[in-house]
mmCIF file of C-alpha atoms (C1' of nucleotides) in Angstrom:
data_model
loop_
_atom_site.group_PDB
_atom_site.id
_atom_site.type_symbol
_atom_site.label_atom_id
_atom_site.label_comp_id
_atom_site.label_asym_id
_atom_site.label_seq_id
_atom_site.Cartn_x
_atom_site.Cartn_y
_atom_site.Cartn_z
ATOM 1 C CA UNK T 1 55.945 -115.461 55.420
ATOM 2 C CA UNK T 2 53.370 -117.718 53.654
ATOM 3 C CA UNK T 3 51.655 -115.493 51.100
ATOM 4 C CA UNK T 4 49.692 -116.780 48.498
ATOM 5 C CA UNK T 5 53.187 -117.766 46.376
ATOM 6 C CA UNK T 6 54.420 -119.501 49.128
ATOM 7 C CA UNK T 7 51.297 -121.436 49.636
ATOM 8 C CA UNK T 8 50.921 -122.054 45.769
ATOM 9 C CA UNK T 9 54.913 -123.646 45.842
ATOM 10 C CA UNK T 10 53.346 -126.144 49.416
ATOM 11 C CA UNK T 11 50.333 -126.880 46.966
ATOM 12 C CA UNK T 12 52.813 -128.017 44.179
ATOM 13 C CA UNK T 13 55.044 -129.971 46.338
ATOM 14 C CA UNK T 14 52.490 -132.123 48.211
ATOM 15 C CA UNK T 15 50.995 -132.836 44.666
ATOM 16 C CA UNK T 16 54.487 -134.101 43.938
ATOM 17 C CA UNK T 17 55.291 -135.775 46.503
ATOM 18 C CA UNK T 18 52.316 -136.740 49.094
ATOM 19 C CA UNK T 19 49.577 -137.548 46.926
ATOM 20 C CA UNK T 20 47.843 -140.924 46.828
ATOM 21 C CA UNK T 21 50.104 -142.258 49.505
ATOM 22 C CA UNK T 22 48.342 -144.588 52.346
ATOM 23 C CA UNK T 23 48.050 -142.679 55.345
ATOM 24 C CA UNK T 24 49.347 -144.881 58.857
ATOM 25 C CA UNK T 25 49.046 -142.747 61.044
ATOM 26 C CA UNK T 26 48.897 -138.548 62.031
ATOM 27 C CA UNK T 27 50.979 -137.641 64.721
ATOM 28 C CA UNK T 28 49.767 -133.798 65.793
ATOM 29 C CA UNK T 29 52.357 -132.532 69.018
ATOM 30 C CA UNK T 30 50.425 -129.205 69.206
ATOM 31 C CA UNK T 31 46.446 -129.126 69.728
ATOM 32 C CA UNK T 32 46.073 -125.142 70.060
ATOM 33 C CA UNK T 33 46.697 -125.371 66.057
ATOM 34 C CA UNK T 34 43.978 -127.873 65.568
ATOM 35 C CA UNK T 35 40.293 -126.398 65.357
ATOM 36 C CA UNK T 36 37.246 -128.315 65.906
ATOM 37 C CA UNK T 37 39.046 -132.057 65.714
ATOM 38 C CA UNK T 38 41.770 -133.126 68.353
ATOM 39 C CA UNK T 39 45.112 -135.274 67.879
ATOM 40 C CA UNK T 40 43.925 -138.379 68.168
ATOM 41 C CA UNK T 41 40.527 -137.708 66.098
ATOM 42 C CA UNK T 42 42.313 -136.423 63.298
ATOM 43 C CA UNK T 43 44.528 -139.726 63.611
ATOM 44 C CA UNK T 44 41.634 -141.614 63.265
ATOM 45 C CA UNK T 45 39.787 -139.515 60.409
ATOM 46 C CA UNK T 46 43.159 -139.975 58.258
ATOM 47 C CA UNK T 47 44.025 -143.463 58.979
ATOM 48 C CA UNK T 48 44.416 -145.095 56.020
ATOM 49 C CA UNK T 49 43.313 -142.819 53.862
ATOM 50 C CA UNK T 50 44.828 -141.264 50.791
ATOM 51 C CA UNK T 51 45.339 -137.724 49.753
ATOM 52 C CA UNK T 52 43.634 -137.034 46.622
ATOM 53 C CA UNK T 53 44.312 -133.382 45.558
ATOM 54 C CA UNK T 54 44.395 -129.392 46.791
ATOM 55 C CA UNK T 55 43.353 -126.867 46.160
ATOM 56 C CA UNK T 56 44.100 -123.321 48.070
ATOM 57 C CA UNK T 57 42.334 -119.766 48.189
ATOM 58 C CA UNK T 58 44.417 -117.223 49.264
ATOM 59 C CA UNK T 59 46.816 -118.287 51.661
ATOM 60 C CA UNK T 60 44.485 -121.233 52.580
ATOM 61 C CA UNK T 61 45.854 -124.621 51.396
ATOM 62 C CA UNK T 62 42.951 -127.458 51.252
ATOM 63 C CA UNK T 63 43.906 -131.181 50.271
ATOM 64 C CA UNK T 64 41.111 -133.761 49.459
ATOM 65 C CA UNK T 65 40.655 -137.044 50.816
ATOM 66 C CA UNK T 66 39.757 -140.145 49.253
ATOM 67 C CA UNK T 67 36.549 -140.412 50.977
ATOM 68 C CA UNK T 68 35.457 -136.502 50.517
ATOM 69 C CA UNK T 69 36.693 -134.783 52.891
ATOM 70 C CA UNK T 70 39.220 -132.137 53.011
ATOM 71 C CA UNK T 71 42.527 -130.897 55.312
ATOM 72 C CA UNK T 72 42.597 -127.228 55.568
ATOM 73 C CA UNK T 73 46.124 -126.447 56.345
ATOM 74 C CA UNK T 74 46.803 -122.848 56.850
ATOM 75 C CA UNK T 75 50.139 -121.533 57.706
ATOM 76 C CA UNK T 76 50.215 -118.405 60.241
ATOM 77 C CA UNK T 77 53.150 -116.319 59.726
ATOM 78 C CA UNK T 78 56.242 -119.452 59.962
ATOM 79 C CA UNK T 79 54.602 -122.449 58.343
ATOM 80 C CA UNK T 80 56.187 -124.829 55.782
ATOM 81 C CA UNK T 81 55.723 -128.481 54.377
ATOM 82 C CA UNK T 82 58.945 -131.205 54.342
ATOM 83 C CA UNK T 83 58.089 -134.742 52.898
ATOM 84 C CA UNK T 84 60.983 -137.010 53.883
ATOM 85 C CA UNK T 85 62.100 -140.448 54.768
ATOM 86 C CA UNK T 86 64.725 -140.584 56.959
ATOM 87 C CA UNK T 87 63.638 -139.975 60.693
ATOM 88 C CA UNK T 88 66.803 -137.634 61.536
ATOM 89 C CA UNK T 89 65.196 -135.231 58.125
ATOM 90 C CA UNK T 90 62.519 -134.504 60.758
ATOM 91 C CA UNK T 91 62.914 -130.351 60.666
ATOM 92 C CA UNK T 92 62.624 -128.613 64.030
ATOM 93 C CA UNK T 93 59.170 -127.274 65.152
ATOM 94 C CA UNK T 94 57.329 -130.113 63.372
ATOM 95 C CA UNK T 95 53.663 -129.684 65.074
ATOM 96 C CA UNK T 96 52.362 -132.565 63.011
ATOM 97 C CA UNK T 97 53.512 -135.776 61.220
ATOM 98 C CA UNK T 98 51.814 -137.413 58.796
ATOM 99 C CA UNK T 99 52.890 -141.147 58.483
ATOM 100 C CA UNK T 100 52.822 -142.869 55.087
ATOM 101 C CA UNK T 101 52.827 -146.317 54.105
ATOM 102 C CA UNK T 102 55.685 -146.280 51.986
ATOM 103 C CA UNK T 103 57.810 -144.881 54.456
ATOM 104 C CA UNK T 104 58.357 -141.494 54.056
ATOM 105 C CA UNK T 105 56.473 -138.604 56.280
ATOM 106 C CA UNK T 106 55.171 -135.304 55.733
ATOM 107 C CA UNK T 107 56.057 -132.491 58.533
ATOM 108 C CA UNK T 108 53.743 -129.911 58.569
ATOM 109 C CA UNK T 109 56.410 -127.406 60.304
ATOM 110 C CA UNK T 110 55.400 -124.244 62.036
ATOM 111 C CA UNK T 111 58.219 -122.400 64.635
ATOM 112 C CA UNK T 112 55.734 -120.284 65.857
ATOM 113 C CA UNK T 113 52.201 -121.847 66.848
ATOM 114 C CA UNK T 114 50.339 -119.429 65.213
ATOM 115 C CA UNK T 115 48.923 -121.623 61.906
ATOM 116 C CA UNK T 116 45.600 -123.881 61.925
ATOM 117 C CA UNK T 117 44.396 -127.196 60.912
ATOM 118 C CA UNK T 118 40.936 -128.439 60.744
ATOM 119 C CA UNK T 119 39.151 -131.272 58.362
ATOM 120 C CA UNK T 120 36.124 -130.097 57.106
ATOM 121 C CA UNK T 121 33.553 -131.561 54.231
ATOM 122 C CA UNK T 122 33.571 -128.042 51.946
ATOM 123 C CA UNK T 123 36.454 -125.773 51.629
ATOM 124 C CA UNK T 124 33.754 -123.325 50.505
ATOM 125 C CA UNK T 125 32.056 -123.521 53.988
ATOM 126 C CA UNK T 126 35.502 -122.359 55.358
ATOM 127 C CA UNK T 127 35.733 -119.368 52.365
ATOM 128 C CA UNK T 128 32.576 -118.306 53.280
ATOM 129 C CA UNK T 129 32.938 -118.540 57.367
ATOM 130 C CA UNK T 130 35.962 -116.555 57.440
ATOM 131 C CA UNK T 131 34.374 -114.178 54.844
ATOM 132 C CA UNK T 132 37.490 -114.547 52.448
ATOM 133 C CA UNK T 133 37.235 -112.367 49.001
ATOM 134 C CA UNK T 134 38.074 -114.167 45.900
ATOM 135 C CA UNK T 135 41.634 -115.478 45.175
ATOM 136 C CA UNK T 136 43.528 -113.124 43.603
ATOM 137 C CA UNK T 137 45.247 -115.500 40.816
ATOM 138 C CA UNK T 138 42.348 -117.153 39.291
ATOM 139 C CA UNK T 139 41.353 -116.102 35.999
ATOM 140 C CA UNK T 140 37.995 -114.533 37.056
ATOM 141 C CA UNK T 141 39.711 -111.974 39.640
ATOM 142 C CA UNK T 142 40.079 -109.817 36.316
ATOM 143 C CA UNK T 143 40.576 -106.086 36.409
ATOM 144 C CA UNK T 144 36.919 -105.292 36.172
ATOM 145 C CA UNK T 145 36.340 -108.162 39.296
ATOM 146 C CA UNK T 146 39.476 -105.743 41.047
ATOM 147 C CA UNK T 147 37.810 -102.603 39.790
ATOM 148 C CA UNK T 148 34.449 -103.661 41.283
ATOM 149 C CA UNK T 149 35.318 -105.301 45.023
ATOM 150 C CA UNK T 150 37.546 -102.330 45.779
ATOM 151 C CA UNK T 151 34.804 -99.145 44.394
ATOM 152 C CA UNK T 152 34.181 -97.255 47.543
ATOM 153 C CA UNK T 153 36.815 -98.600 49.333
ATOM 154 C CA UNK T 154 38.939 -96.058 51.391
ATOM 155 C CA UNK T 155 41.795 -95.693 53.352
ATOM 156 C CA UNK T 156 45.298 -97.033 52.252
ATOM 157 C CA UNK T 157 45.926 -99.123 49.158
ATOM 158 C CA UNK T 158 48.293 -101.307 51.156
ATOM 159 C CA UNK T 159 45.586 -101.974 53.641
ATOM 160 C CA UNK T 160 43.428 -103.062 51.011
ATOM 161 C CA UNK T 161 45.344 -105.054 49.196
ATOM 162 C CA UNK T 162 46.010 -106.934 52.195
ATOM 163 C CA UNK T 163 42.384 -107.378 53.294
ATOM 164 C CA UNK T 164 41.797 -110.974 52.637
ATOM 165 C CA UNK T 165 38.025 -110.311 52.866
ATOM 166 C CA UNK T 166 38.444 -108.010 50.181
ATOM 167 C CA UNK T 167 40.538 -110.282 48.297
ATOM 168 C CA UNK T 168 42.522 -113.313 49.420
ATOM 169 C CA UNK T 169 46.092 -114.008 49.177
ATOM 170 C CA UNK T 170 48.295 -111.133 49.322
ATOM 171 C CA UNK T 171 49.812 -110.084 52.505
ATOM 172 C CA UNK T 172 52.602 -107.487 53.943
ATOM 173 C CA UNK T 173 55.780 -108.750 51.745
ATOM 174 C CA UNK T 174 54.024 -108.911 48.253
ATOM 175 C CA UNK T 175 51.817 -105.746 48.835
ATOM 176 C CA UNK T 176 55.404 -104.490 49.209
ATOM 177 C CA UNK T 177 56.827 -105.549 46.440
ATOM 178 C CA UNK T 178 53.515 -105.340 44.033
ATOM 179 C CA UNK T 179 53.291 -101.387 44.729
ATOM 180 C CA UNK T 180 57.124 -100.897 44.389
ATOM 181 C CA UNK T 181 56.611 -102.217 40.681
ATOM 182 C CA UNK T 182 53.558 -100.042 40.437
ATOM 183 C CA UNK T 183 55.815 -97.372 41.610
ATOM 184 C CA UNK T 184 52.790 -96.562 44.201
ATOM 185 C CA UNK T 185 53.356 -95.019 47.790
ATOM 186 C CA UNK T 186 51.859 -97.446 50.508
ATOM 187 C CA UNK T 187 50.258 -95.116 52.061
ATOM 188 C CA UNK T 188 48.077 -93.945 49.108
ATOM 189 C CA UNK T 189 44.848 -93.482 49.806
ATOM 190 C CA UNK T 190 42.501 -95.147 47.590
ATOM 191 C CA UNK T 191 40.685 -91.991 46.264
ATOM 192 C CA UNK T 192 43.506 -90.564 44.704
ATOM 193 C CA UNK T 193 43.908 -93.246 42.715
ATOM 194 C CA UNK T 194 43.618 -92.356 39.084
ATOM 195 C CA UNK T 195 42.239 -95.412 37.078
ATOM 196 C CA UNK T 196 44.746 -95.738 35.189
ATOM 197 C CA UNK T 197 47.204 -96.298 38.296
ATOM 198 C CA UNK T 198 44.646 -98.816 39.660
ATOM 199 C CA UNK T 199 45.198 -100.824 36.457
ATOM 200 C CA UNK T 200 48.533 -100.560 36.936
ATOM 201 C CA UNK T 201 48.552 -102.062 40.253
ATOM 202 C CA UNK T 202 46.333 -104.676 39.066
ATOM 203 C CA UNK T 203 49.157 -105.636 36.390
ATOM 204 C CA UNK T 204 51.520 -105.726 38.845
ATOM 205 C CA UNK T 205 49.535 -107.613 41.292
ATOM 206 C CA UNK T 206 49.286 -110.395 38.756
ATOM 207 C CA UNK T 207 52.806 -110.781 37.710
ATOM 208 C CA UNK T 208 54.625 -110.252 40.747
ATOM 209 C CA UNK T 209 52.752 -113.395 42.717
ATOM 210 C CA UNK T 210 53.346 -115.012 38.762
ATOM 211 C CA UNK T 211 57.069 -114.384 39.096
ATOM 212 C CA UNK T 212 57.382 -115.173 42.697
ATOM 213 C CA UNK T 213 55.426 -118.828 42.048
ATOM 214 C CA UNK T 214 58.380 -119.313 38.913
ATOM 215 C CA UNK T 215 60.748 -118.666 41.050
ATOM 216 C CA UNK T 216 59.534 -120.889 43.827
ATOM 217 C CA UNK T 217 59.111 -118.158 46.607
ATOM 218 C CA UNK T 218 62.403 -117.826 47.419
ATOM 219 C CA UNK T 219 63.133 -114.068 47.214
ATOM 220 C CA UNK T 220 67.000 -114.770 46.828
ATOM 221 C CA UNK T 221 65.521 -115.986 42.502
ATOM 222 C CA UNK T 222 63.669 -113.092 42.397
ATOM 223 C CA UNK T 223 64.624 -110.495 39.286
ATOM 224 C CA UNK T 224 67.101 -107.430 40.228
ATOM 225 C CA UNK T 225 64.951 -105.347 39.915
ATOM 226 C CA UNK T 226 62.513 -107.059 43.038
ATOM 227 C CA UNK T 227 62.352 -105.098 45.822
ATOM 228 C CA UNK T 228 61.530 -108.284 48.455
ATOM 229 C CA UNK T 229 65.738 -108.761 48.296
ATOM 230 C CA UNK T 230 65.975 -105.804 49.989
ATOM 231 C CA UNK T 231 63.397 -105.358 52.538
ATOM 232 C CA UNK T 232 64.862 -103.420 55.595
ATOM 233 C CA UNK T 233 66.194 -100.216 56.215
ATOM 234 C CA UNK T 234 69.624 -100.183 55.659
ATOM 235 C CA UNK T 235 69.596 -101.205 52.162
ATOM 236 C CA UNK T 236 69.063 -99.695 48.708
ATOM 237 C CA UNK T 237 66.395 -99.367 46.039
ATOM 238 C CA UNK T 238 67.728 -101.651 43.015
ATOM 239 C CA UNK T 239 66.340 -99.184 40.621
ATOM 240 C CA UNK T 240 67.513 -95.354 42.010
ATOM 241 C CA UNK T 241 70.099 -96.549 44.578
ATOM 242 C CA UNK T 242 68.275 -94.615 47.047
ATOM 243 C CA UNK T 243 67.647 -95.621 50.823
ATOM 244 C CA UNK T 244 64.553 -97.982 51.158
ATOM 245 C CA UNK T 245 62.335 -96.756 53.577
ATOM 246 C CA UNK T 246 59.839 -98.057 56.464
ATOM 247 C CA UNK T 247 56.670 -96.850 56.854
ATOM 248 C CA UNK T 248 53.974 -98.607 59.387
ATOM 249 C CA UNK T 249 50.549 -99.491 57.365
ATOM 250 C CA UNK T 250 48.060 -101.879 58.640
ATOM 251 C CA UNK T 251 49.821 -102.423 61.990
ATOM 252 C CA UNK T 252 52.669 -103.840 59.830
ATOM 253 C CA UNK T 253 56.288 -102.735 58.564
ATOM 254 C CA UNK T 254 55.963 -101.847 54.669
ATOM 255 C CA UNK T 255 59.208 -101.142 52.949
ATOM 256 C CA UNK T 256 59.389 -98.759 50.154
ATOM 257 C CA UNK T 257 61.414 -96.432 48.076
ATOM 258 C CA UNK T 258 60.473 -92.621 48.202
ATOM 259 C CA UNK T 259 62.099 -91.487 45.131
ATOM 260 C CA UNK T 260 60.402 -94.938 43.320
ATOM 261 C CA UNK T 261 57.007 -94.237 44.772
ATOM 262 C CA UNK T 262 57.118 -90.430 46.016
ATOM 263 C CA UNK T 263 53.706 -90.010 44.953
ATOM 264 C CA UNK T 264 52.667 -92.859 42.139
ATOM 265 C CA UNK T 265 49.873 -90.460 40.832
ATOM 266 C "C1'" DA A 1 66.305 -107.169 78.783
ATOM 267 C "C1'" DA A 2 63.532 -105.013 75.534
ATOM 268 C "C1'" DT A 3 61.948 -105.225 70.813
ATOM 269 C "C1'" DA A 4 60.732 -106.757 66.105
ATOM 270 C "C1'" DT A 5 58.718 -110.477 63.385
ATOM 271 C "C1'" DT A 6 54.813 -112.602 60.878
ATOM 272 C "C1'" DG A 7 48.941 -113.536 59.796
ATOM 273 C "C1'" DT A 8 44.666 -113.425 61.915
ATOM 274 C "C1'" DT A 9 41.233 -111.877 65.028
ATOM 275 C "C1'" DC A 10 39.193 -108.806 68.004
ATOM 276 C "C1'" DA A 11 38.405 -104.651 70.946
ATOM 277 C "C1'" DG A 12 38.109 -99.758 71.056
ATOM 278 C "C1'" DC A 13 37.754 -95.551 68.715
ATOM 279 C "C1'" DA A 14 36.968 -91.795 64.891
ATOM 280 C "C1'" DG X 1 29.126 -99.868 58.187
ATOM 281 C "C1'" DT X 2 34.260 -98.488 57.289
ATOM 282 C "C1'" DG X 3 38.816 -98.121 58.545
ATOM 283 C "C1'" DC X 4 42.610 -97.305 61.776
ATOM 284 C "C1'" DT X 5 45.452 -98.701 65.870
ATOM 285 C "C1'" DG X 6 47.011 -101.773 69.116
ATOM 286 C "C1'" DA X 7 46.877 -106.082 71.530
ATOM 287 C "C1'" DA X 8 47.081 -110.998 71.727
ATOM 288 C "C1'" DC X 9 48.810 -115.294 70.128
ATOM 289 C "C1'" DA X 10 54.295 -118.297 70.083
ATOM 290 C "C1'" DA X 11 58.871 -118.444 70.078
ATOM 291 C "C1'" DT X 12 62.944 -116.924 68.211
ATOM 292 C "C1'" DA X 13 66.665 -113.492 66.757
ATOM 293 C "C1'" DT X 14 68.946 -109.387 67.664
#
DNA sequence: AATATTGTTCAGCA
DNA sequence: GTGCTGAACAATAT
């Protein structure tokens, strides 16, 4: 489920381990993930060429070459990065290799076709084309920036806080667990939202991509009191022991806690 | 064997 | 225009 933490922890690992390595060769298996560039073009383009540094928006990672152009990678709903050496590492569902001089290779890994690659000159041409809102972790996406894009807005406040044109990075599993520590109902519409909720959601918003980026993603590091651990029906709220509930929102399963977030004012 | 996932996009509708 | 629902996309797990 690559949501913006997820994507932030790919961004940190290829600067660790990828960058500034001489490319050999690109080896893309799958070309319905590949927009406007097939395999062997996108061979061609990298060929010895370096990485030189990302930078993501939302759940869209984007990593610079040495000669100005950039590699949007996004992920879809299954995606991951491995950098490796040894050819048996080579993870299942690898869609495409990248080959680097010094031996090792970086598997751009998606189970599910559903992700897309392109190389493009400005990331902001792709923002702007797929009419993304701003990313929700930079210091500008303040309260008065959340205040603003979402005055007027109705409907649900887990639809829009999942509306990457809105504002870009959070999807079903943090909405989840952002409005469970806002102790908001998913299904709250946007109206009844006092201001003083709304800058508690904000809060929340904030640390709970924060925490999940410390603790690498992986929900299993997440705090107690995180309600990601226990997504699914079946299991209880780790603050009132109560029966976590499903609710559909956006075309999506949200999990929440009705005694947590009967009403969240 | 049918169904749920998971993000994005798009069609159809209120 | 806004927002909701459902479908499509791929392939796997249950």
């Amino acid at each position: 489920m690559p949501e913006l933490p997820d994507v932030e922890v790919f961004k940190q690992y290829l600067d660790a381990t990828a960058l500034h390595q001489k490319i050999e060769s690109v080896d893309a298996r799958s070309r319905r993930i590949l927009t406007g560039i097939d395999a062997s073009d996108l061979d061609s383009r990298l060929q010895g060429h370096t990485f030189e540094g990302t930078r993501r928006h939302g759940k869209y990672l984007f990593v610079e070459l040495d000669d100005s152009n950039w590699l949007m990678l996004h992920f879809g709903m299954t995606g991951s990065l491995k950098y490796y050496t040894h050819s048996e590492d080579e993870p299942r569902y690898t869609q495409i290799l990248f080959h680097f001089a010094n031996g090792y290779h970086l598997a751009y890994v998606m189970p599910r076709k559903l992700g897309e690659v392109q190389v493009m000159g400005d990331p902001d041409d792709l923002i702007e084309e797929k009419g993304l809102g701003p990313d929700v972790l930079t210091d500008q996406f303040d309260f008065e920036t959340f205040r603003e894009i979402l005055g007027g807005r109705r409907g649900m406040i887990k639809s829009r806080l999942m509306d990457q044109q809105i504002m870009a990075g959070v999807g079903n599993v943090y909405s989840d667990e952002i409005l469970f520590q806002a102790g908001v109902h998913p299904r709250r519409k946007m109206g009844d939202l006092k201001e003083e909720t709304l800058e508690r959601i904000f809060g929340c918003l904030k640390e709970v991509l924060n925490v999940a980026i410390a603790h690498r993603a992986q929900p299993e590091q997440f705090p107690d009191n995180y309600l990601t651990r226990h997504r699914g029906t079946e299991h209880q709220c780790p603050c009132c022991g109560g029966p976590v509930e499903r609710v559909k929102v956006a075309g999506r399963a949200g999990y929440f806690c009705p005694r947590c977030q009967g009403n969240g004012d």
